[in-house]
mmCIF file of C-alpha atoms in Angstrom:
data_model
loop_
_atom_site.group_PDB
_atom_site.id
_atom_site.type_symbol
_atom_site.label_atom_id
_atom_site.label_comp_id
_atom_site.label_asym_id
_atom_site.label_seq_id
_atom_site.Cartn_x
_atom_site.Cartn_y
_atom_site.Cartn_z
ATOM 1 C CA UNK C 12 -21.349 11.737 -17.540
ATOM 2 C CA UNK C 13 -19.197 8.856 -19.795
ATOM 3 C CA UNK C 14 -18.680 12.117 -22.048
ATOM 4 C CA UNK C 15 -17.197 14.446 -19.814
ATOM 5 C CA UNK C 16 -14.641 11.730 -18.415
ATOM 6 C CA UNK C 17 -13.722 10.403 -21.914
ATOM 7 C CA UNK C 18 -9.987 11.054 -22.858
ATOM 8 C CA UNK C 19 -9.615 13.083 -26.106
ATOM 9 C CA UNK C 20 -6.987 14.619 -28.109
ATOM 10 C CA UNK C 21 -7.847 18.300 -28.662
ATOM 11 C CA UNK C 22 -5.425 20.505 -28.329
ATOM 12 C CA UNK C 23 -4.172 21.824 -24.815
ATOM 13 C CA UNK C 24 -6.170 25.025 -23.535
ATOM 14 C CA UNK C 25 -3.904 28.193 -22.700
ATOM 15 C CA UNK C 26 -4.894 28.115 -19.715
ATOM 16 C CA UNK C 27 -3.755 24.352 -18.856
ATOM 17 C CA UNK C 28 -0.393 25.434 -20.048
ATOM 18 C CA UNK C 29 -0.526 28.581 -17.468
ATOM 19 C CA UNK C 30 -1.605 25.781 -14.407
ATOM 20 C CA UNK C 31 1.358 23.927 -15.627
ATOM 21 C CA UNK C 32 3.686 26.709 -15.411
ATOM 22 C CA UNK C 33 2.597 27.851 -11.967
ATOM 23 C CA UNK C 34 2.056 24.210 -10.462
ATOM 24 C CA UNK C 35 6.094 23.582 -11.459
ATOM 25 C CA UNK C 36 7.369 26.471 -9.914
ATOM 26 C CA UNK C 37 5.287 25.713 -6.363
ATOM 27 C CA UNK C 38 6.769 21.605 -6.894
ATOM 28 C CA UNK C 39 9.572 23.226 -7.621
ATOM 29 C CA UNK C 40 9.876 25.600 -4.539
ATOM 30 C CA UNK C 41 8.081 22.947 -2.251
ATOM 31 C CA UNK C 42 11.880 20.379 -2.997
ATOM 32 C CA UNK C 43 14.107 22.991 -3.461
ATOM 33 C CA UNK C 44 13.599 24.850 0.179
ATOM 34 C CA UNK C 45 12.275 21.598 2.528
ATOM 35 C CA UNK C 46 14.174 20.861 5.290
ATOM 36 C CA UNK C 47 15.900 17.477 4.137
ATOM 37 C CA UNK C 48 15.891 14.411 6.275
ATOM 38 C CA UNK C 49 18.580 12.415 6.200
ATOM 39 C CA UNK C 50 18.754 10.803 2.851
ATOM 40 C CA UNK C 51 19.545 14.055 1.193
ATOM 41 C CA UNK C 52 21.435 15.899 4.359
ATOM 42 C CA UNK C 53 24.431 12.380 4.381
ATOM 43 C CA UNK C 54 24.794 13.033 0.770
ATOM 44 C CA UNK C 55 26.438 16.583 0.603
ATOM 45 C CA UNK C 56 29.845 14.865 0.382
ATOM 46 C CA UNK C 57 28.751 14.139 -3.184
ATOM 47 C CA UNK C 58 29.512 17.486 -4.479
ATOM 48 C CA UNK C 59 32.647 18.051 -5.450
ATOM 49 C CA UNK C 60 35.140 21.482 -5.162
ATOM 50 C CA UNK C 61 36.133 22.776 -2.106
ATOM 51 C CA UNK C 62 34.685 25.660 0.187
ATOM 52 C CA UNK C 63 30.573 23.789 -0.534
ATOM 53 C CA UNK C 64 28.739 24.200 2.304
ATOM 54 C CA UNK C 65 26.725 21.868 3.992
ATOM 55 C CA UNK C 66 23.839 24.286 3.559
ATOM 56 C CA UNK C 67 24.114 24.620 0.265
ATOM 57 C CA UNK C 68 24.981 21.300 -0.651
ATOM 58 C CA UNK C 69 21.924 20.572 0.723
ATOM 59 C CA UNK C 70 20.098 23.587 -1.186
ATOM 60 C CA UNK C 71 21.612 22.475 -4.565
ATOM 61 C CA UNK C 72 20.128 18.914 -4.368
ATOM 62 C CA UNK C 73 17.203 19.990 -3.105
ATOM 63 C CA UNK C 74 16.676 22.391 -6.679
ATOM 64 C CA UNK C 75 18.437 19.104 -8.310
ATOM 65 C CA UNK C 76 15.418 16.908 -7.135
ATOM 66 C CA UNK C 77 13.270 19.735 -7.274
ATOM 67 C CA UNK C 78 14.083 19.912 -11.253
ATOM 68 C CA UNK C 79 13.469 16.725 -11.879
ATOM 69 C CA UNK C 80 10.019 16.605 -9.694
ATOM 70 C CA UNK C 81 8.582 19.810 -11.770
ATOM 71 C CA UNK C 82 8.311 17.601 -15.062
ATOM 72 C CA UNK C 83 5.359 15.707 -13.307
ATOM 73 C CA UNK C 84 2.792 18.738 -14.174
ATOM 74 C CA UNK C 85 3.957 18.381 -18.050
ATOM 75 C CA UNK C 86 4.124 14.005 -18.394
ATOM 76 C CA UNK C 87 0.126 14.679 -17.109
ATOM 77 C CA UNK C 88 -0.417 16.586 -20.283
ATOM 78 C CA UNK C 89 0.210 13.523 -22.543
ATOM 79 C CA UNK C 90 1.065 10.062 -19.985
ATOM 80 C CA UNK C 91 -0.860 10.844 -17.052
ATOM 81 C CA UNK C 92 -0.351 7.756 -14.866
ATOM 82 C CA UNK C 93 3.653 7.909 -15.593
ATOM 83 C CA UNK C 94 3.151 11.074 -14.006
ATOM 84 C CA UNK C 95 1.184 9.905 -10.748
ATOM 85 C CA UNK C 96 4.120 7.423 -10.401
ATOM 86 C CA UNK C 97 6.884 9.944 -10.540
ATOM 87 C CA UNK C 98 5.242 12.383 -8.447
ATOM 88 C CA UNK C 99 5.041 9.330 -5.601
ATOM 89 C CA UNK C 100 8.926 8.631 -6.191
ATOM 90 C CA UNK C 101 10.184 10.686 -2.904
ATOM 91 C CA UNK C 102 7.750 8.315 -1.457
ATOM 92 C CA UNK C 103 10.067 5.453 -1.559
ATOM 93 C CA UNK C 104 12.711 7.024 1.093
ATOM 94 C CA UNK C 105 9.349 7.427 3.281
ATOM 95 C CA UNK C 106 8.832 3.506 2.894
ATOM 96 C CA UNK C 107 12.383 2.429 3.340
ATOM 97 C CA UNK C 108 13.031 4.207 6.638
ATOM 98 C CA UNK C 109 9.545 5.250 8.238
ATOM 99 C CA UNK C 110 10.600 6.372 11.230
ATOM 100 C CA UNK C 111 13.775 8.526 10.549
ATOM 101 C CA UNK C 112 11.424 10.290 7.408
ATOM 102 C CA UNK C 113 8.126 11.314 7.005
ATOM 103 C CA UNK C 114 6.513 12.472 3.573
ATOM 104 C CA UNK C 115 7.563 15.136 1.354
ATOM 105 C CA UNK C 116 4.684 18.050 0.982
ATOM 106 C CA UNK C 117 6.285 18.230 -2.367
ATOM 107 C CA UNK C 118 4.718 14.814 -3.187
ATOM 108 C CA UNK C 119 0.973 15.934 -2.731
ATOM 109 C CA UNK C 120 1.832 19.678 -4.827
ATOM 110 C CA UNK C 121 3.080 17.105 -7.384
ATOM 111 C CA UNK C 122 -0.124 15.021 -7.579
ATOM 112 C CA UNK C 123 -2.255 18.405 -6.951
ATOM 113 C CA UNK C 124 -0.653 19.427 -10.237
ATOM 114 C CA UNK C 125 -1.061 15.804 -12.392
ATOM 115 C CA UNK C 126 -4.635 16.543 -11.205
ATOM 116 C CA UNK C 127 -4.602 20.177 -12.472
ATOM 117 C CA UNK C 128 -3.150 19.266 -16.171
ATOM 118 C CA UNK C 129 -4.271 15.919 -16.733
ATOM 119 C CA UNK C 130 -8.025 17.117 -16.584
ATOM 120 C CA UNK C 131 -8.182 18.555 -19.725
ATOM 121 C CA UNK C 132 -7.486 15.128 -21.528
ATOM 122 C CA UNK C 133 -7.840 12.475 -19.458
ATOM 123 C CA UNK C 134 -10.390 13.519 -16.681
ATOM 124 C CA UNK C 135 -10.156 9.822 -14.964
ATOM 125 C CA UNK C 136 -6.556 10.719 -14.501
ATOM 126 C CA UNK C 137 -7.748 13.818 -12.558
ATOM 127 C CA UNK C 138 -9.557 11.728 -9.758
ATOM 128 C CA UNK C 139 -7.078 8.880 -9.685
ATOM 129 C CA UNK C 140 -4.517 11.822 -8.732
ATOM 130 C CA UNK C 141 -6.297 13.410 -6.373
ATOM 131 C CA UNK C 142 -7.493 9.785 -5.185
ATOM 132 C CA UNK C 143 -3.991 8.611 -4.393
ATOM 133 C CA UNK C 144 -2.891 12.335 -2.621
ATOM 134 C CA UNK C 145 -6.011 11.530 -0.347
ATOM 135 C CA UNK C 146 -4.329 7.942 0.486
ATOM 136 C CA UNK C 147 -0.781 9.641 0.661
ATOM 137 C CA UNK C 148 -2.543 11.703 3.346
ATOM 138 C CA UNK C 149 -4.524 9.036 5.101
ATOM 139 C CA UNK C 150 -1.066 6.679 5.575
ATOM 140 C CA UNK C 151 0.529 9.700 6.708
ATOM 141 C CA UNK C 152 -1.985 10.631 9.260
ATOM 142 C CA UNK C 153 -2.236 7.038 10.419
ATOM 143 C CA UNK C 154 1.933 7.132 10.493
ATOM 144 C CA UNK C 155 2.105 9.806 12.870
ATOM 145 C CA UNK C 156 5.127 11.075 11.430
ATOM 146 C CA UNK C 157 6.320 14.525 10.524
ATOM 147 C CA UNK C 158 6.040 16.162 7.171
ATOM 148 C CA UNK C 159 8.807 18.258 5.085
ATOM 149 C CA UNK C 160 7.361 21.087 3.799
ATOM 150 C CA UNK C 161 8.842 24.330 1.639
ATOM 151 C CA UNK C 162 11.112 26.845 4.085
ATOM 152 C CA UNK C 163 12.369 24.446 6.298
ATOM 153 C CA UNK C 164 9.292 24.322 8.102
ATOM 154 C CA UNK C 165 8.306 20.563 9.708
ATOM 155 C CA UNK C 166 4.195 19.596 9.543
ATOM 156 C CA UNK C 167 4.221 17.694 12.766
ATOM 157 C CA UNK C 168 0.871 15.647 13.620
ATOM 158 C CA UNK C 169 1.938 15.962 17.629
ATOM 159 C CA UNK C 170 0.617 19.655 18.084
ATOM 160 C CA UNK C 171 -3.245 19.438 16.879
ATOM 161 C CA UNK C 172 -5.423 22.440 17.074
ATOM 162 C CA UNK C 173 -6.504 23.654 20.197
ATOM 163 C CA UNK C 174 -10.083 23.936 20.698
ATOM 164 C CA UNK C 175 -12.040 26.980 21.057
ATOM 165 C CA UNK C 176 -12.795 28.002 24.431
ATOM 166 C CA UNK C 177 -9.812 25.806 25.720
#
């Protein structure tokens, strides 16, 4: 067992680079199309030119943070816990105004993919990702707020599953 989760430094598997490429286009997709509370939605004004749209004001700073989130898959490759903590920066709106936002789906498709690519060298760094999605899921369950996921859509924690037979 202390073999298989011992760092090394072989070189990165094909494969590993494929994950990578795949997990940053779903972070990417996951900030780029979410339905933006209002920390993103009251900065629009920030772009400049006229005839910008609220809409896609709001669509370009999604991609912008979007962008910048899809690097998380490729820090995991070489700095692994850097990684965790940038994929648990959107996190910080969640904590500074709890009730007006909820947390980002893209956060736990970021530390899905630090799980994904840091495997192949640092293993540990694996479960400590996947660890810390589980409590990013557990506060947000015990929060009882709503969610942001990709396409606008809203994960709300008020409409459960019905039960069979019901």
């Amino acid at each position: 067992m202390d073999k298989l989760m011992a760092p090394h430094d072989r070189p990165i598997a094909a494969g590993y680079r494929v994950a990578g490429v795949v997990a940053s286009l779903v972070i990417f997709v996951c900030f780029a199309t979410a339905s933006w509370p209002w920390f993103v939605a009251d900065m629009y004004w920030l772009l400049p030119g006229p005839g910008v749209t609220g809409g896609f004001a709001l669509l370009l700073l999604g991609a912008v943070l979007g962008l910048a989130m899809l690097t998380t898959p490729w820090l995991a490759f070489r700095w692994p816990l850097f990684a965790i903590v940038v994929a648990l920066l959107p996190i910080v709106v969640t904590v500074l105004d709890p009730h007006e936002t909820g947390v980002h789906f893209g956060v736990l498709a970021a530390l899905g993919a630090v799980a994904v690519t840091s495997a192949w060298r640092r293993p540990a760094f694996a479960v400590a990702a996947v660890g810390t999605a589980l409590l990013v899921v557990w506060a947000w369950v015990l929060s009882g707020t709503s969610m942001a996921a990709p396409f606008g859509a809203t994960i709300d924690l008020r409409y459960g599953a019905v039960p069979v037979g019901a």
